[in-house]
Coordinates of C-alpha atoms and ligand atoms in Angstrom, one line a residue:
X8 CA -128.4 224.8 41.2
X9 CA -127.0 222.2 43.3
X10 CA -125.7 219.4 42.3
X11 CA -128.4 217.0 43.8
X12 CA -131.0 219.3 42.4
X13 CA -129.8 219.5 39.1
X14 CA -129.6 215.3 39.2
X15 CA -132.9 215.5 40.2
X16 CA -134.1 217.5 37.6
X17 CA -132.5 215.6 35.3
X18 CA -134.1 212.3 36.5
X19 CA -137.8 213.6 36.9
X20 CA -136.9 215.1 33.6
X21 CA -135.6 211.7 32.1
X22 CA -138.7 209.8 33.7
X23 CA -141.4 212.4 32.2
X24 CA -142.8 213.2 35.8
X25 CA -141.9 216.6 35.5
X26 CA -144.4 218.7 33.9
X27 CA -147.3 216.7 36.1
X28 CA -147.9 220.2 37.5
X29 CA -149.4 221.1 34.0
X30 CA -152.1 219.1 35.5
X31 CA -152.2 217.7 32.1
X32 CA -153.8 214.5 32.8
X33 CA -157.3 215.7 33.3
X34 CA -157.4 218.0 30.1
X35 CA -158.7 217.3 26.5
X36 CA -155.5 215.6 23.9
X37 CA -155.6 219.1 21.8
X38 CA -154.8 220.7 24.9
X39 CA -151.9 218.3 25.9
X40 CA -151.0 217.6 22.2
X41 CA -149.8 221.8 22.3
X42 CA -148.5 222.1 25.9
X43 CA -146.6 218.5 26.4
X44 CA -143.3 218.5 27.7
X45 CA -143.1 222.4 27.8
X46 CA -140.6 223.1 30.9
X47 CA -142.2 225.7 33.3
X48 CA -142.3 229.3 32.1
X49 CA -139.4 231.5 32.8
X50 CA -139.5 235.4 32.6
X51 CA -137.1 236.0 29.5
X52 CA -137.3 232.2 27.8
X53 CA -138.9 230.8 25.1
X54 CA -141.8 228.7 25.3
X55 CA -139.8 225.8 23.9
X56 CA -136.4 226.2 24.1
X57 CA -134.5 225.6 20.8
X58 CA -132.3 222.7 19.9
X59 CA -129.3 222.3 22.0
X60 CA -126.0 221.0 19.9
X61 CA -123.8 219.6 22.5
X62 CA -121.3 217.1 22.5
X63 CA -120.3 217.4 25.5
X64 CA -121.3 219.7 28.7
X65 CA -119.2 221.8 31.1
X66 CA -118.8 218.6 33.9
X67 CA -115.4 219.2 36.3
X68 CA -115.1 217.1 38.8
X69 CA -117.0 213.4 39.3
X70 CA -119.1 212.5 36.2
X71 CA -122.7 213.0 37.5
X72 CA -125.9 213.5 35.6
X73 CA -128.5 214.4 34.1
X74 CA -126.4 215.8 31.5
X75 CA -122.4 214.5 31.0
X76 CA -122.0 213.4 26.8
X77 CA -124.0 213.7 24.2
X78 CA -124.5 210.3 22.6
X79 CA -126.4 209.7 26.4
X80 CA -128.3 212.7 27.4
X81 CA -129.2 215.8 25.4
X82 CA -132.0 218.6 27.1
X83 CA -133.6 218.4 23.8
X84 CA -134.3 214.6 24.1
X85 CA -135.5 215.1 27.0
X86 CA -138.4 217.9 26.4
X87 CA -139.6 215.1 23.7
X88 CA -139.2 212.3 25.8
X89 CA -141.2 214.0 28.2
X90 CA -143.6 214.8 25.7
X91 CA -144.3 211.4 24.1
X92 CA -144.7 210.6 27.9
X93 CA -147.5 212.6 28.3
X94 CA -148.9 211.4 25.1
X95 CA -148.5 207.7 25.5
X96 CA -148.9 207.2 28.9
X97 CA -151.2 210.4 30.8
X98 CA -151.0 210.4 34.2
X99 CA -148.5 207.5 34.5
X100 CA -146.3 207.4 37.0
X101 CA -142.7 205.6 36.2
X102 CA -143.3 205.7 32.9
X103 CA -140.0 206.9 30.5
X104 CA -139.3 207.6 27.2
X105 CA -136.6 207.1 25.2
X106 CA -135.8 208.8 21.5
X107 CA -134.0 207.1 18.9
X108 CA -132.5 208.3 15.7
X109 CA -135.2 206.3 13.5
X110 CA -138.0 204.0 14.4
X111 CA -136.1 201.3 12.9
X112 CA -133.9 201.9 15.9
X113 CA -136.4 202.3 18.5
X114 CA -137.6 199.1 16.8
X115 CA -133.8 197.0 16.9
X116 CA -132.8 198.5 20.4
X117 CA -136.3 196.5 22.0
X118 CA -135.6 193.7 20.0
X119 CA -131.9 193.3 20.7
X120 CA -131.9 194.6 24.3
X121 CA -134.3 192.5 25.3
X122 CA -133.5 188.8 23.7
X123 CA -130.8 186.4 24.1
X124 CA -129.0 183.5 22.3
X125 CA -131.8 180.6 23.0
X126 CA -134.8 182.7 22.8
X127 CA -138.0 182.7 21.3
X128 CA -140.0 185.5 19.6
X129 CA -143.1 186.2 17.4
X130 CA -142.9 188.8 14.8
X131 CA -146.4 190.0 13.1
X132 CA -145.7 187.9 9.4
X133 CA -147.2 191.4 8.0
X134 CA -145.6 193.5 9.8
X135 CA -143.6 196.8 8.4
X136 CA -140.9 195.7 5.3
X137 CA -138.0 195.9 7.6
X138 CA -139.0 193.1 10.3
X139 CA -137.8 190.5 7.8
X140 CA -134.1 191.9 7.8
X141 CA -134.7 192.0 11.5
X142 CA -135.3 188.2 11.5
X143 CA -132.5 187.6 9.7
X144 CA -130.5 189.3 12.0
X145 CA -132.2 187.8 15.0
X146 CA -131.5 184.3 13.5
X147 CA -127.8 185.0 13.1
X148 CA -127.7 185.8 17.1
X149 CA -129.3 182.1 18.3
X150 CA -133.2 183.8 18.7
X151 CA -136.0 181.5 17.4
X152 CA -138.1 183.8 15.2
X153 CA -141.7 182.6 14.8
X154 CA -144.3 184.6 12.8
X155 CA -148.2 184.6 12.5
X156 CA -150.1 186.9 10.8
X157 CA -151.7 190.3 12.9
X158 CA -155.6 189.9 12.0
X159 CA -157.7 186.8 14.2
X160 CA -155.1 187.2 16.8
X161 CA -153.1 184.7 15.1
X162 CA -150.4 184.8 16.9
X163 CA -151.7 183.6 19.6
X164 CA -150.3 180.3 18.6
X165 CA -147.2 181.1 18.7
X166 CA -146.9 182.4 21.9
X167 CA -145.7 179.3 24.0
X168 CA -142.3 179.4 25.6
X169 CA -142.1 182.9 24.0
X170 CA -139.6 185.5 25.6
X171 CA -141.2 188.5 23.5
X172 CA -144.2 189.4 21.6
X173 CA -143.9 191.9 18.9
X174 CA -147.0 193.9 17.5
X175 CA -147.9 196.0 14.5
X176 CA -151.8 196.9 14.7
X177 CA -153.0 198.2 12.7
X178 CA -150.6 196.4 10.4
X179 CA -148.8 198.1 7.7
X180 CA -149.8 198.2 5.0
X181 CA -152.5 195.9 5.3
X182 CA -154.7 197.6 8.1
X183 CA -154.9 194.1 10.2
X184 CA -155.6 195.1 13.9
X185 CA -155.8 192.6 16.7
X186 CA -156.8 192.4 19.9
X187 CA -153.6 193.9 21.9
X188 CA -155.1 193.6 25.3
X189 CA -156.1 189.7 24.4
X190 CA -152.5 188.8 23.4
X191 CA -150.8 191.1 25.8
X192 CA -152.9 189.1 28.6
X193 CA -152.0 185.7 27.0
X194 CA -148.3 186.7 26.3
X195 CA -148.0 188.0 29.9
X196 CA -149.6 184.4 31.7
X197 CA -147.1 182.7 30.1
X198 CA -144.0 185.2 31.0
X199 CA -143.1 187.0 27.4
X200 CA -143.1 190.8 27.7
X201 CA -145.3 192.7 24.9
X202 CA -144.2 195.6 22.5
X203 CA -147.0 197.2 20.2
X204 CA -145.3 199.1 17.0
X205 CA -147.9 202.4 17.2
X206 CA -146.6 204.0 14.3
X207 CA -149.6 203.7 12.5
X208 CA -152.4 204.7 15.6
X209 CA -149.7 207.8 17.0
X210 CA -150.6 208.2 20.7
X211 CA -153.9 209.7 20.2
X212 CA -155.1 207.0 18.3
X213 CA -154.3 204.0 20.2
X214 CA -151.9 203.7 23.8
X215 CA -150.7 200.5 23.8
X216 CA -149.7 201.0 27.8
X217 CA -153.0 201.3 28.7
X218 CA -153.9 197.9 26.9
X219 CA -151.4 195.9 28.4
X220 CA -148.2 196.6 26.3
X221 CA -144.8 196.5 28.0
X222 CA -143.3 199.0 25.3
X223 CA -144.7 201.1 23.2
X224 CA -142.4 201.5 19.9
X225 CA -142.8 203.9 17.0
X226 CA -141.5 205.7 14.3
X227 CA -141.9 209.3 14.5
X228 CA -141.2 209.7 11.2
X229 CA -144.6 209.5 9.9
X230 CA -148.0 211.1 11.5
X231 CA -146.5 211.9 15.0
X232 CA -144.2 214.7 13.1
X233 CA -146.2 214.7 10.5
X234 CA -144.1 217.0 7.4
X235 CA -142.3 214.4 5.7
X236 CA -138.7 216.1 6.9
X237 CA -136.8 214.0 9.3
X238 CA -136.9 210.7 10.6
X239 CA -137.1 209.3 14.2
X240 CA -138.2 207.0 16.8
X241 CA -139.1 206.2 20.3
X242 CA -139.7 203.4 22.8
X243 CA -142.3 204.2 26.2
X244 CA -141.9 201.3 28.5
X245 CA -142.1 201.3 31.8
X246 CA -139.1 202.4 33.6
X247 CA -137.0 199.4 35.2
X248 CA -134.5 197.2 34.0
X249 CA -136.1 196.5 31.2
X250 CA -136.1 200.3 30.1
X251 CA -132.5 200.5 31.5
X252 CA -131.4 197.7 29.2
X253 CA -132.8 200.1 26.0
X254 CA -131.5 203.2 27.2
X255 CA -128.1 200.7 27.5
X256 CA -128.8 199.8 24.0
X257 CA -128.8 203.5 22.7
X258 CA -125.5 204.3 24.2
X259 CA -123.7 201.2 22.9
X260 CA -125.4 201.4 18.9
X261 CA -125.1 205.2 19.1
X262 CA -128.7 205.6 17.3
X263 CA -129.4 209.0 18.8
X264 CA -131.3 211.2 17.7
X265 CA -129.8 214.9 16.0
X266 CA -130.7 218.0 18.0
X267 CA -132.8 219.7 15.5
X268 CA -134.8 216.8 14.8
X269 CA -135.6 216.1 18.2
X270 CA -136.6 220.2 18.7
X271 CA -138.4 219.9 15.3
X272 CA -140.3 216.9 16.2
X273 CA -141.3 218.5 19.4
X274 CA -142.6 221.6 17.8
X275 CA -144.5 219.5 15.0
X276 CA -146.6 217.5 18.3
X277 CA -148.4 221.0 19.2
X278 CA -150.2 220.5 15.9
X279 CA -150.7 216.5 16.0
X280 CA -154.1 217.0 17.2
X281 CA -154.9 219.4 14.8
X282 CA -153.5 217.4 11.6
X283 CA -154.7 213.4 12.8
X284 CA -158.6 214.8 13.6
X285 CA -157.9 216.1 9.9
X286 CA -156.5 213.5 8.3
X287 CA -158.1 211.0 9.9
X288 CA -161.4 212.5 9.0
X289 CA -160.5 213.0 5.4
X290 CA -159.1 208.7 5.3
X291 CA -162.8 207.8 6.1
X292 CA -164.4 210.4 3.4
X293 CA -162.2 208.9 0.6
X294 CA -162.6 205.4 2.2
X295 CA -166.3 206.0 1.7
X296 CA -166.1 207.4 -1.7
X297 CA -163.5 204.6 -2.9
X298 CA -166.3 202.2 -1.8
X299 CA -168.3 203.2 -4.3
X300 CA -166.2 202.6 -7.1
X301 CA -166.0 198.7 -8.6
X302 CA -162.9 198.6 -10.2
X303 CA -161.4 199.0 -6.6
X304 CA -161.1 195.8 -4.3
X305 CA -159.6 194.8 -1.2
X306 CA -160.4 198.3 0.1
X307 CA -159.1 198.6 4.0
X308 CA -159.7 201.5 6.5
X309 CA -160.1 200.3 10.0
X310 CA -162.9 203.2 10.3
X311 CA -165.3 202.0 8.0
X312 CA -167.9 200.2 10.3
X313 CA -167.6 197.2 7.3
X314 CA -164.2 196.8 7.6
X315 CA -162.5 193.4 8.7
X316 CA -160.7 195.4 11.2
X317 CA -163.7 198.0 12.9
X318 CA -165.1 196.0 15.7
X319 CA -161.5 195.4 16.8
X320 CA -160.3 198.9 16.5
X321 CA -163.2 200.6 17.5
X322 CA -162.3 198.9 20.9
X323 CA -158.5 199.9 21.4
X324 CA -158.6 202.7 19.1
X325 CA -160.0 206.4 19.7
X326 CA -158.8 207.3 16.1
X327 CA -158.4 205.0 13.1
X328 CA -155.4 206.3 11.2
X329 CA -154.5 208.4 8.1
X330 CA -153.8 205.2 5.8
X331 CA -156.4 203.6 3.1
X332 CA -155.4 201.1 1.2
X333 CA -157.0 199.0 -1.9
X334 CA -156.1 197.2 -5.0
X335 CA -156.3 197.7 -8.7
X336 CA -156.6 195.1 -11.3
X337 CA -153.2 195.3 -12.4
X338 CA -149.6 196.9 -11.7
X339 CA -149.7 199.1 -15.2
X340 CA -153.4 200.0 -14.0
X341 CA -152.0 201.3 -10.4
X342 CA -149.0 202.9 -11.6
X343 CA -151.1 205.0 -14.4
X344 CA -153.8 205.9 -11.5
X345 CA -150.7 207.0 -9.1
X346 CA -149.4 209.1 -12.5
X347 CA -152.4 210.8 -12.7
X348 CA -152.9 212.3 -9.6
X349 CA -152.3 216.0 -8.4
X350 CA -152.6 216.2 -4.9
X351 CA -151.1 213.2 -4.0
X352 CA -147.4 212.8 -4.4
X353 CA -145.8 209.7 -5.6
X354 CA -143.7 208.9 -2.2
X355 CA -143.4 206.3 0.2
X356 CA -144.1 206.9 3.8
X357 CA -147.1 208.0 4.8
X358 CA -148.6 210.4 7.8
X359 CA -147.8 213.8 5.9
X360 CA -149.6 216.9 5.7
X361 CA -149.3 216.3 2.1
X362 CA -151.1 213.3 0.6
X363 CA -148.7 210.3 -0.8
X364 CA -149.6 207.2 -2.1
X365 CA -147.3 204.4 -3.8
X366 CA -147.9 200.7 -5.3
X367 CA -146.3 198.8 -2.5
X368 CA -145.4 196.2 -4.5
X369 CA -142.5 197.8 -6.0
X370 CA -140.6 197.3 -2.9
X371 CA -141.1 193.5 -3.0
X372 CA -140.8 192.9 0.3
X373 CA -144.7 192.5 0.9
X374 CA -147.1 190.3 0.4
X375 CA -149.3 192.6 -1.4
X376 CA -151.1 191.9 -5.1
X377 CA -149.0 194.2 -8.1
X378 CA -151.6 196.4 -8.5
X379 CA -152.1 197.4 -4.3
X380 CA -151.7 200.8 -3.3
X381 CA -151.6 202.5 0.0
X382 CA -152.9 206.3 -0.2
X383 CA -151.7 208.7 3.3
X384 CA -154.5 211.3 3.3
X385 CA -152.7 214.5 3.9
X386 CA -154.2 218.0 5.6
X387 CA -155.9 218.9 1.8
X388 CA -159.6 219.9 1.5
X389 CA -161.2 217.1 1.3
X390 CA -163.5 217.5 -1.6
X391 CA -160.2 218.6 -3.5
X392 CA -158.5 215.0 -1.9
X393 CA -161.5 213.1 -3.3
X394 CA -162.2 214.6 -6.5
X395 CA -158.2 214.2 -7.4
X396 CA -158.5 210.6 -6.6
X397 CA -161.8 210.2 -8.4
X398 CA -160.9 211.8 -11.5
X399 CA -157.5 209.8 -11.3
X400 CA -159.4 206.8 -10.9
X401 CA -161.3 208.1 -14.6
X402 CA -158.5 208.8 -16.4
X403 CA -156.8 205.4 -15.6
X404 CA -159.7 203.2 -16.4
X405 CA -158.7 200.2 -18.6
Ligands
PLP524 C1 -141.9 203.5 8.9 C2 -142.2 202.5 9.9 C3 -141.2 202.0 10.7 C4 -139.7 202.4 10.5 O1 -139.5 203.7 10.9 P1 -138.3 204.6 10.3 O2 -138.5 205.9 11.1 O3 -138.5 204.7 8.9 O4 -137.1 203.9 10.7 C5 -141.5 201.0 11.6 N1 -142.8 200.5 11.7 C6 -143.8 201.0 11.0 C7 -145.1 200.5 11.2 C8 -143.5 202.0 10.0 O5 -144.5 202.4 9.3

């Protein structure tokens, strides 16, 4: 291949254009879920090429792309990337994707690319645990950190003179949504650029893009991989300077992701149809049967026509999530419920094909009552997911 053609390849690759052959714009999400970012067929190959671990490539001569080190540029990433692409933003053009060793990465490399010394952001004041260590941090560099809470579109408030606008919805763990395409308008009149945190929603939940968003910024840790066995991230934005300032970002901090997490995460997205329809279903049927049970309050699952959240999320959502969560009357009550259940591990996390649940207040870094626990419905049977949690619920009564 020539040189030009190989940079080529490299940038369609890196921009997630290639692959729009596929056609996989006008086909149904299970269908794109199992075929995205698959290079073309080649007599002799596999389907999806395995992990490449390279430090560096064979590169005499000038420097030039797509593929020179490996804390810039892997082929791996860049099956994923393209991937993602297709996931988050179908049938965009200059859209690009970027994967990050966590989504606490993806997360700081927005944050920190994007702001400077005499900024202002808002931060979701319920957003994931970490975002307060993140203000800290922000503080420490000059940047004015305001928060409002995610549900009523609070932070709407906050949004004059704003440089960025950071979103969690649905918020975790409370299961707040907000109206992304309301704030992202308003944040946009008045010249702040928008990031949506879609950890929660994966891309066939919710695409932030479409509504508005600048970047769309997740962990893949959770649903989008889906088996509880590595962690990563990624940021879709569209591509520009802005996007060049993350990709930037990456190569200074280094927070790449390995090889065989990237080709593991990859391989886990042919399923993500498969397991969210599941799981999601599964969230509503215990959501339902949880409902019926008074000594649980505060019960949250954006799919529940009742919820707070439905009207919302039923607009800028196509699927509601994996995650339920409720409250107990007390911390010894929640930790002897979480004790007695058998299909649903005592972990944190959430988004695995194996049910996990935990009494977020442990962590005490949110504002959560002691006895509030968030359940991720796995890919069990459901009447076995329901009847463990039932019976649990029994055998912990006060
Ligand atoms: C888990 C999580 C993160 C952080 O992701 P890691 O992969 O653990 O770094 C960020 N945002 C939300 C909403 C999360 O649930």
């Amino acid at each position: 291949m020539s040189e030009s053609a190989a940079d080529d390849r490299g940038r369609r690759a890196r921009n997630g254009t290639e692959g729009a052959e596929h056609g996989l714009t006008t086909v149904g999400e299970g269908t794109r879920a199992v075929r995205a970012g698959l290079p073309e067929p080649v007599k002799h190959e596999p389907t999806l090429p395995g992990p490449v671990f390279a430090a560096h490539y064979h590169l005499p001569g000038d420097p030039t792309g797509p593929y020179t080190y490996g804390r810039d540029e892997n082929p791996t990433w860049s099956l994923l990337e393209r991937a993602v692409g297709e996931l988050e933003a179908p049938g965009r053009d200059g859209v690009e994707t970027l994967v990050f060793s966590s989504g606490m990465a993806a997360i700081s490399s927005v944050l920190f690319s994007q702001l400077r010394a005499g900024d202002a952001v808002v931060l979701p004041s319920d957003g994931y645990q970490a975002l307060p260590l993140v203000r800290a941090q922000l503080e420490a560099y000059g940047i004015e950190v305001r928060t409002a809470p995610t549900g009523g579109d609070a932070q709407l408030e906050a949004l004059d003179g704003a440089a960025l606008l950071w979103i969690e919805s649905p918020s975790n763990p409370g299961l707040d949504v907000c109206d992304i395409r309301r704030l992202a308008d308003a944040a946009h009149a008045r010249g702040a650029l928008v990031a949506v945190d879609n950890t929660l929603a994966t891309p066939l939940g919710q695409r932030p893009l479409e509504l508005g968003a600048d970047f769309s910024v997740a962990s893949g840790t959770k649903q989008l991989t889906g088996h509880g066995d590595l962690l990563l991230g990624y940021v879709t934005g569209r591509s520009g300077d802005t996007m060049t300032a993350v990709r930037r970002w990456r190569k200074i901090v280094g927070a790449i992701a390995g090889p065989m997490e990237a080709w593991l995460a990859h391989r886990s997205l042919a399923t993500l149809q498969l397991r969210v329809d599941r799981q999601n279903a599964t969230a509503l049927t215990l959501a339902e049967a949880l409902r019926e049970r008074p000594e649980v309050t505060g019960l949250r699952y954006p799919g529940l026509p009742d919820d707070p959240s439905h009207k919302i999320a039923s607009q800028q959502m196509r699927r509601y999530g994996c995650v339920v969560s409720f409250t107990l009357s007390s911390r010894e009550r929640a930790d002897r419920f979480l004790g007695a259940l058998r299909f649903v591990d005592s972990a944190t996390s959430f988004g695995g094909v194996r049910s996990t649940a935990e009494r977020r207040g442990r962590w005490g870094g949110d504002a959560v009552p002691e006895g509030f626990v968030r359940l991720s419905v796995g890919a069990e049977d459901p009447e076995d997911l329901v009847a463990d949690v039932l019976r649990a619920l029994d055998e912990s009564a006060d």
